Structures are given as C-alpha cells and as structure tokens.
mmCIF file of C-alpha atoms in Angstrom:
data_model
loop_
_atom_site.group_PDB
_atom_site.id
_atom_site.type_symbol
_atom_site.label_atom_id
_atom_site.label_comp_id
_atom_site.label_asym_id
_atom_site.label_seq_id
_atom_site.Cartn_x
_atom_site.Cartn_y
_atom_site.Cartn_z
ATOM 1 C CA UNK A 657 32.011 -6.850 -14.326
ATOM 2 C CA UNK A 658 29.073 -9.046 -15.204
ATOM 3 C CA UNK A 659 30.128 -12.688 -15.443
ATOM 4 C CA UNK A 660 27.233 -13.608 -17.743
ATOM 5 C CA UNK A 661 27.354 -11.867 -21.073
ATOM 6 C CA UNK A 662 24.525 -11.915 -23.520
ATOM 7 C CA UNK A 663 26.231 -12.829 -26.801
ATOM 8 C CA UNK A 664 23.712 -10.941 -28.948
ATOM 9 C CA UNK A 665 23.737 -7.852 -26.736
ATOM 10 C CA UNK A 666 26.017 -5.014 -27.630
ATOM 11 C CA UNK A 667 25.078 -3.120 -24.467
ATOM 12 C CA UNK A 668 27.943 -1.981 -22.267
ATOM 13 C CA UNK A 669 28.367 -3.708 -18.910
ATOM 14 C CA UNK A 670 27.556 -0.508 -17.032
ATOM 15 C CA UNK A 671 24.770 1.822 -18.031
ATOM 16 C CA UNK A 672 24.908 5.592 -18.044
ATOM 17 C CA UNK A 673 23.176 6.987 -14.909
ATOM 18 C CA UNK A 674 21.404 9.581 -17.064
ATOM 19 C CA UNK A 675 19.895 6.779 -19.123
ATOM 20 C CA UNK A 676 18.984 4.808 -16.003
ATOM 21 C CA UNK A 677 17.220 7.843 -14.546
ATOM 22 C CA UNK A 678 15.133 8.122 -17.699
ATOM 23 C CA UNK A 679 14.366 4.383 -17.699
ATOM 24 C CA UNK A 680 13.275 4.757 -14.070
ATOM 25 C CA UNK A 681 10.758 7.345 -15.256
ATOM 26 C CA UNK A 682 9.145 4.734 -17.512
ATOM 27 C CA UNK A 683 9.110 2.240 -14.633
ATOM 28 C CA UNK A 684 7.522 4.855 -12.351
ATOM 29 C CA UNK A 685 4.849 5.575 -14.937
ATOM 30 C CA UNK A 686 3.977 1.874 -15.159
ATOM 31 C CA UNK A 687 3.841 1.700 -11.361
ATOM 32 C CA UNK A 688 1.487 4.677 -11.222
ATOM 33 C CA UNK A 689 -0.912 3.349 -13.856
ATOM 34 C CA UNK A 690 -0.282 -0.337 -14.429
ATOM 35 C CA UNK A 691 -3.861 -0.810 -15.624
ATOM 36 C CA UNK A 692 -3.097 1.253 -18.703
ATOM 37 C CA UNK A 693 -1.596 -0.056 -21.910
ATOM 38 C CA UNK A 694 2.175 0.460 -22.077
ATOM 39 C CA UNK A 695 3.436 -0.425 -25.533
ATOM 40 C CA UNK A 696 7.140 0.034 -26.120
ATOM 41 C CA UNK A 697 6.479 3.142 -28.233
ATOM 42 C CA UNK A 698 4.884 4.860 -25.240
ATOM 43 C CA UNK A 699 7.548 3.745 -22.775
ATOM 44 C CA UNK A 700 10.375 4.704 -25.105
ATOM 45 C CA UNK A 701 8.859 8.168 -25.445
ATOM 46 C CA UNK A 702 8.707 8.571 -21.641
ATOM 47 C CA UNK A 703 12.372 7.582 -21.407
ATOM 48 C CA UNK A 704 13.446 9.581 -24.425
ATOM 49 C CA UNK A 705 15.219 6.609 -26.014
ATOM 50 C CA UNK A 706 14.702 4.786 -29.286
ATOM 51 C CA UNK A 707 12.263 1.902 -29.332
ATOM 52 C CA UNK A 708 15.044 -0.376 -30.495
ATOM 53 C CA UNK A 709 17.076 0.284 -27.360
ATOM 54 C CA UNK A 710 14.306 0.631 -24.820
ATOM 55 C CA UNK A 711 13.386 -2.981 -24.084
ATOM 56 C CA UNK A 712 16.994 -4.145 -23.917
ATOM 57 C CA UNK A 713 18.115 -1.217 -21.770
ATOM 58 C CA UNK A 714 15.154 -1.662 -19.435
ATOM 59 C CA UNK A 715 15.843 -5.350 -18.974
ATOM 60 C CA UNK A 716 19.503 -4.689 -18.315
ATOM 61 C CA UNK A 717 18.613 -2.038 -15.731
ATOM 62 C CA UNK A 718 15.777 -3.751 -13.901
ATOM 63 C CA UNK A 719 16.295 -7.442 -14.602
ATOM 64 C CA UNK A 720 13.010 -8.082 -16.406
ATOM 65 C CA UNK A 721 11.639 -7.012 -19.780
ATOM 66 C CA UNK A 722 9.242 -4.050 -19.538
ATOM 67 C CA UNK A 723 6.137 -6.027 -20.456
ATOM 68 C CA UNK A 724 6.915 -8.681 -17.880
ATOM 69 C CA UNK A 725 7.441 -5.944 -15.301
ATOM 70 C CA UNK A 726 4.043 -4.470 -16.141
ATOM 71 C CA UNK A 727 2.301 -7.840 -15.782
ATOM 72 C CA UNK A 728 3.986 -8.377 -12.421
ATOM 73 C CA UNK A 729 2.775 -5.003 -11.193
ATOM 74 C CA UNK A 730 -0.748 -5.739 -12.376
ATOM 75 C CA UNK A 731 -0.764 -9.032 -10.530
ATOM 76 C CA UNK A 732 0.543 -7.320 -7.378
ATOM 77 C CA UNK A 733 -2.340 -4.857 -7.569
ATOM 78 C CA UNK A 734 -4.786 -7.676 -8.190
ATOM 79 C CA UNK A 735 -3.499 -9.487 -5.084
ATOM 80 C CA UNK A 736 -3.998 -6.327 -3.014
ATOM 81 C CA UNK A 737 -7.552 -5.952 -4.320
ATOM 82 C CA UNK A 738 -8.293 -9.639 -3.653
ATOM 83 C CA UNK A 739 -7.065 -9.171 -0.100
ATOM 84 C CA UNK A 740 -8.485 -5.755 0.740
ATOM 85 C CA UNK A 741 -11.755 -5.533 -1.182
ATOM 86 C CA UNK A 742 -14.857 -7.557 -1.867
ATOM 87 C CA UNK A 743 -14.593 -7.035 -5.618
ATOM 88 C CA UNK A 744 -15.174 -10.103 -7.727
ATOM 89 C CA UNK A 745 -12.292 -11.675 -9.599
ATOM 90 C CA UNK A 746 -13.854 -10.472 -12.844
ATOM 91 C CA UNK A 747 -14.005 -6.881 -11.621
ATOM 92 C CA UNK A 748 -10.439 -7.082 -10.365
ATOM 93 C CA UNK A 749 -9.222 -8.456 -13.694
ATOM 94 C CA UNK A 750 -10.734 -5.551 -15.599
ATOM 95 C CA UNK A 751 -9.649 -2.930 -13.037
ATOM 96 C CA UNK A 752 -6.057 -4.084 -13.190
ATOM 97 C CA UNK A 753 -5.805 -3.839 -16.956
ATOM 98 C CA UNK A 754 -6.761 -7.161 -18.515
ATOM 99 C CA UNK A 755 -9.189 -7.339 -21.381
ATOM 100 C CA UNK A 756 -9.754 -11.034 -20.941
ATOM 101 C CA UNK A 757 -10.469 -13.044 -17.820
ATOM 102 C CA UNK A 758 -8.704 -16.023 -19.354
ATOM 103 C CA UNK A 759 -5.459 -14.116 -19.869
ATOM 104 C CA UNK A 760 -5.694 -12.702 -16.352
ATOM 105 C CA UNK A 761 -6.121 -16.160 -14.844
ATOM 106 C CA UNK A 762 -3.264 -17.595 -16.866
ATOM 107 C CA UNK A 763 -0.779 -14.796 -16.115
ATOM 108 C CA UNK A 764 -1.868 -14.667 -12.478
ATOM 109 C CA UNK A 765 -1.211 -18.382 -12.070
ATOM 110 C CA UNK A 766 2.031 -18.093 -13.989
ATOM 111 C CA UNK A 767 3.335 -15.395 -11.628
ATOM 112 C CA UNK A 768 1.884 -16.505 -8.287
ATOM 113 C CA UNK A 769 1.629 -20.244 -8.897
ATOM 114 C CA UNK A 770 -1.983 -20.182 -7.773
ATOM 115 C CA UNK A 771 -5.468 -19.081 -8.775
ATOM 116 C CA UNK A 772 -6.892 -15.683 -7.736
ATOM 117 C CA UNK A 773 -9.482 -17.383 -5.535
ATOM 118 C CA UNK A 774 -6.888 -19.415 -3.665
ATOM 119 C CA UNK A 775 -4.629 -16.377 -3.266
ATOM 120 C CA UNK A 776 -7.576 -14.411 -1.851
ATOM 121 C CA UNK A 777 -8.141 -17.059 0.813
ATOM 122 C CA UNK A 778 -4.442 -17.299 1.659
ATOM 123 C CA UNK A 779 -3.830 -13.523 1.759
ATOM 124 C CA UNK A 780 -6.797 -12.966 4.027
ATOM 125 C CA UNK A 781 -5.693 -15.699 6.388
ATOM 126 C CA UNK A 782 -2.322 -13.928 6.652
ATOM 127 C CA UNK A 783 -3.860 -10.466 7.038
ATOM 128 C CA UNK A 784 -3.576 -10.472 10.831
ATOM 129 C CA UNK A 785 0.196 -10.275 10.466
ATOM 130 C CA UNK A 786 -0.056 -6.830 8.903
ATOM 131 C CA UNK A 787 0.688 -4.598 11.851
ATOM 132 C CA UNK A 788 0.188 -1.136 10.371
ATOM 133 C CA UNK A 789 -3.069 -1.943 8.603
ATOM 134 C CA UNK A 790 -5.912 -0.360 10.542
ATOM 135 C CA UNK A 791 -8.406 -2.587 12.327
ATOM 136 C CA UNK A 792 -11.272 -1.778 10.018
ATOM 137 C CA UNK A 793 -9.409 -3.213 7.045
ATOM 138 C CA UNK A 794 -8.197 -6.241 8.929
ATOM 139 C CA UNK A 795 -11.676 -6.988 10.181
ATOM 140 C CA UNK A 796 -13.052 -6.554 6.683
ATOM 141 C CA UNK A 797 -10.527 -9.098 5.510
ATOM 142 C CA UNK A 798 -11.664 -11.549 8.177
ATOM 143 C CA UNK A 799 -15.328 -11.013 7.520
ATOM 144 C CA UNK A 800 -17.132 -14.108 6.215
ATOM 145 C CA UNK A 801 -17.605 -13.921 2.493
ATOM 146 C CA UNK A 802 -21.203 -12.735 2.612
ATOM 147 C CA UNK A 803 -21.017 -10.005 0.040
ATOM 148 C CA UNK A 804 -20.156 -12.278 -2.851
ATOM 149 C CA UNK A 805 -23.504 -13.234 -4.265
ATOM 150 C CA UNK A 806 -24.176 -16.856 -5.106
ATOM 151 C CA UNK A 807 -25.009 -15.835 -8.657
ATOM 152 C CA UNK A 808 -21.627 -14.158 -8.944
ATOM 153 C CA UNK A 809 -19.878 -17.301 -7.778
ATOM 154 C CA UNK A 810 -21.790 -19.344 -10.274
ATOM 155 C CA UNK A 811 -20.469 -17.008 -12.953
ATOM 156 C CA UNK A 812 -16.906 -17.270 -11.733
ATOM 157 C CA UNK A 813 -16.569 -20.992 -11.197
ATOM 158 C CA UNK A 814 -17.043 -22.021 -14.844
ATOM 159 C CA UNK A 815 -14.358 -19.523 -15.809
ATOM 160 C CA UNK A 816 -11.930 -21.677 -13.854
ATOM 161 C CA UNK A 817 -10.739 -18.773 -11.740
ATOM 162 C CA UNK A 818 -11.929 -19.674 -8.271
ATOM 163 C CA UNK A 819 -10.060 -22.470 -6.580
ATOM 164 C CA UNK A 820 -11.985 -25.512 -5.370
ATOM 165 C CA UNK A 821 -11.162 -24.782 -1.722
ATOM 166 C CA UNK A 822 -13.118 -21.558 -1.722
ATOM 167 C CA UNK A 823 -14.278 -19.794 1.413
ATOM 168 C CA UNK A 824 -17.544 -20.985 2.914
ATOM 169 C CA UNK A 825 -20.626 -19.116 1.785
ATOM 170 C CA UNK A 826 -21.380 -18.079 5.353
ATOM 171 C CA UNK A 827 -20.011 -19.050 8.712
ATOM 172 C CA UNK B 112 22.897 18.710 25.167
ATOM 173 C CA UNK B 113 20.545 16.405 23.303
ATOM 174 C CA UNK B 114 21.671 13.133 21.813
ATOM 175 C CA UNK B 115 20.508 11.496 18.621
ATOM 176 C CA UNK B 116 20.890 11.352 14.862
ATOM 177 C CA UNK B 117 22.166 14.605 13.440
ATOM 178 C CA UNK B 118 22.913 13.891 9.765
ATOM 179 C CA UNK B 119 21.617 11.304 7.332
ATOM 180 C CA UNK B 120 22.947 11.528 3.800
ATOM 181 C CA UNK B 121 21.613 10.860 0.341
ATOM 182 C CA UNK B 122 23.664 10.183 -2.737
ATOM 183 C CA UNK B 123 22.968 12.657 -5.504
ATOM 184 C CA UNK B 124 24.298 12.912 -9.046
ATOM 185 C CA UNK B 125 24.985 16.652 -8.870
ATOM 186 C CA UNK B 126 25.207 18.642 -5.642
ATOM 187 C CA UNK B 127 24.272 22.012 -7.160
ATOM 188 C CA UNK B 128 21.198 20.489 -8.758
ATOM 189 C CA UNK B 129 20.276 18.740 -5.498
ATOM 190 C CA UNK B 130 20.729 21.917 -3.469
ATOM 191 C CA UNK B 131 18.475 23.830 -5.845
ATOM 192 C CA UNK B 132 15.873 21.055 -5.646
ATOM 193 C CA UNK B 133 15.790 20.687 -1.873
ATOM 194 C CA UNK B 134 15.968 24.432 -1.174
ATOM 195 C CA UNK B 135 13.967 26.032 -3.995
ATOM 196 C CA UNK B 136 11.440 23.288 -4.680
ATOM 197 C CA UNK B 137 11.038 21.598 -1.285
ATOM 198 C CA UNK B 138 11.661 24.544 1.023
ATOM 199 C CA UNK B 139 14.681 23.224 2.928
ATOM 200 C CA UNK B 140 17.450 25.603 4.025
ATOM 201 C CA UNK B 141 21.107 25.210 3.292
ATOM 202 C CA UNK B 142 22.873 24.260 6.520
ATOM 203 C CA UNK B 143 26.530 23.512 5.703
ATOM 204 C CA UNK B 144 28.445 23.781 2.467
ATOM 205 C CA UNK B 145 32.121 23.083 3.039
ATOM 206 C CA UNK B 146 34.677 22.137 0.422
ATOM 207 C CA UNK B 147 38.021 20.484 0.755
ATOM 208 C CA UNK B 148 39.629 19.941 -2.625
ATOM 209 C CA UNK B 149 37.021 18.182 -4.731
ATOM 210 C CA UNK B 150 35.192 16.932 -1.639
ATOM 211 C CA UNK B 151 32.090 18.856 -0.693
ATOM 212 C CA UNK B 152 30.196 18.375 2.556
ATOM 213 C CA UNK B 153 26.730 19.700 1.817
ATOM 214 C CA UNK B 154 23.736 19.500 4.130
ATOM 215 C CA UNK B 155 20.275 20.999 4.145
ATOM 216 C CA UNK B 156 17.741 21.305 6.897
ATOM 217 C CA UNK B 157 13.976 21.259 7.119
ATOM 218 C CA UNK B 158 12.817 24.594 8.614
ATOM 219 C CA UNK B 159 10.816 22.778 11.315
ATOM 220 C CA UNK B 160 13.653 20.419 12.271
ATOM 221 C CA UNK B 161 16.632 22.358 13.572
ATOM 222 C CA UNK B 162 18.305 19.280 15.091
ATOM 223 C CA UNK B 163 18.460 17.260 11.865
ATOM 224 C CA UNK B 164 20.403 17.696 8.631
ATOM 225 C CA UNK B 165 19.940 15.922 5.339
ATOM 226 C CA UNK B 166 23.282 15.408 3.621
ATOM 227 C CA UNK B 167 23.519 15.685 -0.172
ATOM 228 C CA UNK B 168 26.647 13.783 -1.128
ATOM 229 C CA UNK B 169 28.102 12.877 -4.483
ATOM 230 C CA UNK B 170 29.719 9.459 -4.786
ATOM 231 C CA UNK B 171 33.347 9.725 -5.838
ATOM 232 C CA UNK B 172 36.895 10.319 -4.681
ATOM 233 C CA UNK B 173 38.280 10.558 -2.088
ATOM 234 C CA UNK B 174 35.626 8.373 -0.461
ATOM 235 C CA UNK B 175 34.938 6.027 -3.391
ATOM 236 C CA UNK B 176 36.978 4.577 -6.230
ATOM 237 C CA UNK B 177 35.588 5.117 -9.726
ATOM 238 C CA UNK B 178 33.958 1.698 -9.987
ATOM 239 C CA UNK B 179 32.201 2.059 -6.633
ATOM 240 C CA UNK B 180 31.070 5.587 -7.466
ATOM 241 C CA UNK B 181 29.648 4.325 -10.747
ATOM 242 C CA UNK B 182 27.788 1.523 -8.975
ATOM 243 C CA UNK B 183 26.329 3.948 -6.433
ATOM 244 C CA UNK B 184 25.270 6.438 -9.082
ATOM 245 C CA UNK B 185 23.594 3.665 -11.047
ATOM 246 C CA UNK B 186 21.736 2.462 -7.945
ATOM 247 C CA UNK B 187 20.471 5.984 -7.237
ATOM 248 C CA UNK B 188 19.420 6.521 -10.873
ATOM 249 C CA UNK B 189 17.543 3.207 -10.852
ATOM 250 C CA UNK B 190 15.609 4.265 -7.761
ATOM 251 C CA UNK B 191 17.211 1.471 -5.762
ATOM 252 C CA UNK B 192 18.133 3.488 -2.678
ATOM 253 C CA UNK B 193 16.113 3.172 0.553
ATOM 254 C CA UNK B 194 12.773 4.944 0.876
ATOM 255 C CA UNK B 195 12.512 8.423 2.358
ATOM 256 C CA UNK B 196 9.458 9.758 4.124
ATOM 257 C CA UNK B 197 8.419 13.337 4.635
ATOM 258 C CA UNK B 198 5.523 14.359 6.849
ATOM 259 C CA UNK B 199 3.396 17.323 5.820
ATOM 260 C CA UNK B 200 0.353 19.061 7.272
ATOM 261 C CA UNK B 201 -1.657 18.877 4.058
ATOM 262 C CA UNK B 202 -0.563 16.414 1.399
ATOM 263 C CA UNK B 203 -2.780 17.726 -1.389
ATOM 264 C CA UNK B 204 -1.762 21.343 -0.826
ATOM 265 C CA UNK B 205 1.906 20.331 -0.770
ATOM 266 C CA UNK B 206 1.370 18.309 -3.949
ATOM 267 C CA UNK B 207 -0.123 21.326 -5.735
ATOM 268 C CA UNK B 208 2.633 23.623 -4.543
ATOM 269 C CA UNK B 209 5.436 21.233 -5.458
ATOM 270 C CA UNK B 210 3.933 20.288 -8.820
ATOM 271 C CA UNK B 211 3.801 23.971 -9.711
ATOM 272 C CA UNK B 212 7.526 24.152 -8.934
ATOM 273 C CA UNK B 213 8.248 21.240 -11.228
ATOM 274 C CA UNK B 214 8.709 18.370 -8.766
ATOM 275 C CA UNK B 215 8.415 14.993 -10.493
ATOM 276 C CA UNK B 216 5.626 13.113 -8.757
ATOM 277 C CA UNK B 217 5.477 9.349 -9.128
ATOM 278 C CA UNK B 218 2.168 9.032 -7.307
ATOM 279 C CA UNK B 219 -0.631 11.543 -6.924
ATOM 280 C CA UNK B 220 -2.163 12.006 -3.457
ATOM 281 C CA UNK B 221 -4.169 8.942 -2.425
ATOM 282 C CA UNK B 222 -6.378 8.456 0.637
ATOM 283 C CA UNK B 223 -5.087 5.480 2.550
ATOM 284 C CA UNK B 224 -5.504 4.179 6.088
ATOM 285 C CA UNK B 225 -7.103 7.417 7.234
ATOM 286 C CA UNK B 226 -4.400 9.677 5.860
ATOM 287 C CA UNK B 227 -3.193 10.917 2.473
ATOM 288 C CA UNK B 228 0.078 10.037 0.796
ATOM 289 C CA UNK B 229 1.875 10.889 -2.437
ATOM 290 C CA UNK B 230 5.234 10.003 -3.972
ATOM 291 C CA UNK B 231 7.929 11.994 -5.726
ATOM 292 C CA UNK B 232 11.558 11.720 -6.760
ATOM 293 C CA UNK B 233 14.460 14.090 -6.538
ATOM 294 C CA UNK B 234 16.380 14.752 -9.777
ATOM 295 C CA UNK B 235 18.900 12.008 -8.956
ATOM 296 C CA UNK B 236 16.219 9.337 -8.485
ATOM 297 C CA UNK B 237 15.835 9.197 -4.707
ATOM 298 C CA UNK B 238 12.222 8.308 -3.960
ATOM 299 C CA UNK B 239 10.195 10.113 -1.326
ATOM 300 C CA UNK B 240 6.837 9.317 0.197
ATOM 301 C CA UNK B 241 4.981 12.351 1.402
ATOM 302 C CA UNK B 242 2.480 11.529 4.120
ATOM 303 C CA UNK B 243 -0.069 13.772 5.744
ATOM 304 C CA UNK B 244 0.293 13.864 9.510
ATOM 305 C CA UNK B 245 -2.632 12.425 11.423
ATOM 306 C CA UNK B 246 -4.595 15.013 13.273
#
C-alpha cells in the first residue's frame, strides 16, 4: 500500500490495531505529562512491546519518532504558556521539561523557526482571533508587559532567548 | 414530531466490548441491537437524552471491503477519529466514579476557562472530552 518503503525496515505495511492501540497509550501518556522524561524503556513498557520494536513501530504509526513527538509536544505547551501566562522564558523552559535553557532555545527555534520571545509577541497579537477564550485571558494577553521585571529581562537577553523586537517595557 | 440528528456512530473494534464499556462503565443504556447475518446495528443512549442514539459499529463487510475495514480500524486504534464531547454535572465526581470502574483516562480533571474538563478513551481508542456544564 505504501509507495515508499524503508529498505532497512522489516515492518509490515499495515500495523495490527491491537498494537496501534497500545502505541496510542504511550502517545497519550506523553501528551498528559510531556514535561517528564520518556526514555524508550518507559514508553515500551507502557505499550507492552519490546524496546527494539517500540521506536520503529511508533514512527510508523504516528509519522515521527517518539522523542521528536515529545519535543514537539513540549514546544506546543511552551507556546501556550508564552501566550497565556506571564512566566519568564526560563520558567517556561523548566516547566515544560528542559534541563537547559540552551537546549530549549535551540529545539524551540528548530520546531517553530523563531525564538520564544518572538513567538510570545506574535501569539499575543493573534490572541484576539481566539473566539472561545474568555475575555479575562484575552485581556491578560493584551496587557502591556509590565509584570516582567527589568532585571529578569536583563537575565534573559544574554541567554539569546528573547528576540530583538521585544515588547515595549510599558505603553 | 421533532426533527434533528437521531444517530451518530462510532467505529469500534469489538461491539460486545464497546457495549459493556458504554453501558457498564459510562452508564448509557442499550437502545437497539439488531443483527442481519454478520451485520449488527447496535446503538446506545444516554439516559438524559432520549432523542439521541450513539451507534457502535464495527468496520467490515457488508459495508466495507477488508482493506477499508483495516484502514478504519487502524485509524480508530491510533486515536485519529474525530473528538467526542460529553457534558457532565460534576467532572471530578464523574472522573472518580469512572476511574473506579476502570475507564482509561488520558487527562485528569483540569480547571480551564471557568469550567473543568478531563479526557478518556474507549477501549477501541475513540477519544472523549468530558466537560463540566457551566452553572
């Protein structure tokens, strides 16, 4: 069925629904707690498959390797926190599961094509399109960036995380 | 006579298993269970919604060829079917009750936008959001 065949893969073209259901369980667990560490041993145990088969089966089922999927979910959560909260980029990096701000910035840019600071500005500018989001959240998103202390910004800028076109300090 | 949607169906991997799940674990009632050869029309109903039935259908002949049935079953098992939403009076109480019955939750109750929501899956992989009604 699949026109592109991985020459090193011995996986069948169609996967057993019972296996897929168990792989979905691992994906659900990553969705529920993407800030946690999800080594293949842990994921394979959730799915009840061997470690050797897990990564390949997961990629075949969901199109991306499990670790890449996890990083994508973490970045999605980080984007939501950038948009909806006043947390600093550093706090968001640690809350979403990164041990290093540098790795967070690199992966974030790799996935979104932009820095966390620039994404924060862009997401907030687009926030008025979100119909179902209650007014209090929308207005919080439009609030001038008064809660980010100057000292905090000074800390963030050398880390190369905040884009140069940052929001004004007060307006 | 009232007009409107009467039945919306889900694909499930096993109709007996699905019936047990929706009736015994979620509290639905069996509405119709009619067989014709190996075709089985099976619907359940929420006790508070007498005008609506949820169909529990298994992909396969005579409606689907083997390849199509396989594709549909894979999509269900991957959680790729459209989202389903259930409204409850008290999300946390429902979560406790359903967890005790062995429902597989994918998301614990979370306060959001002035209400509470949680997520669970049926045995086949269909994903439900459970949202507390606004008072």
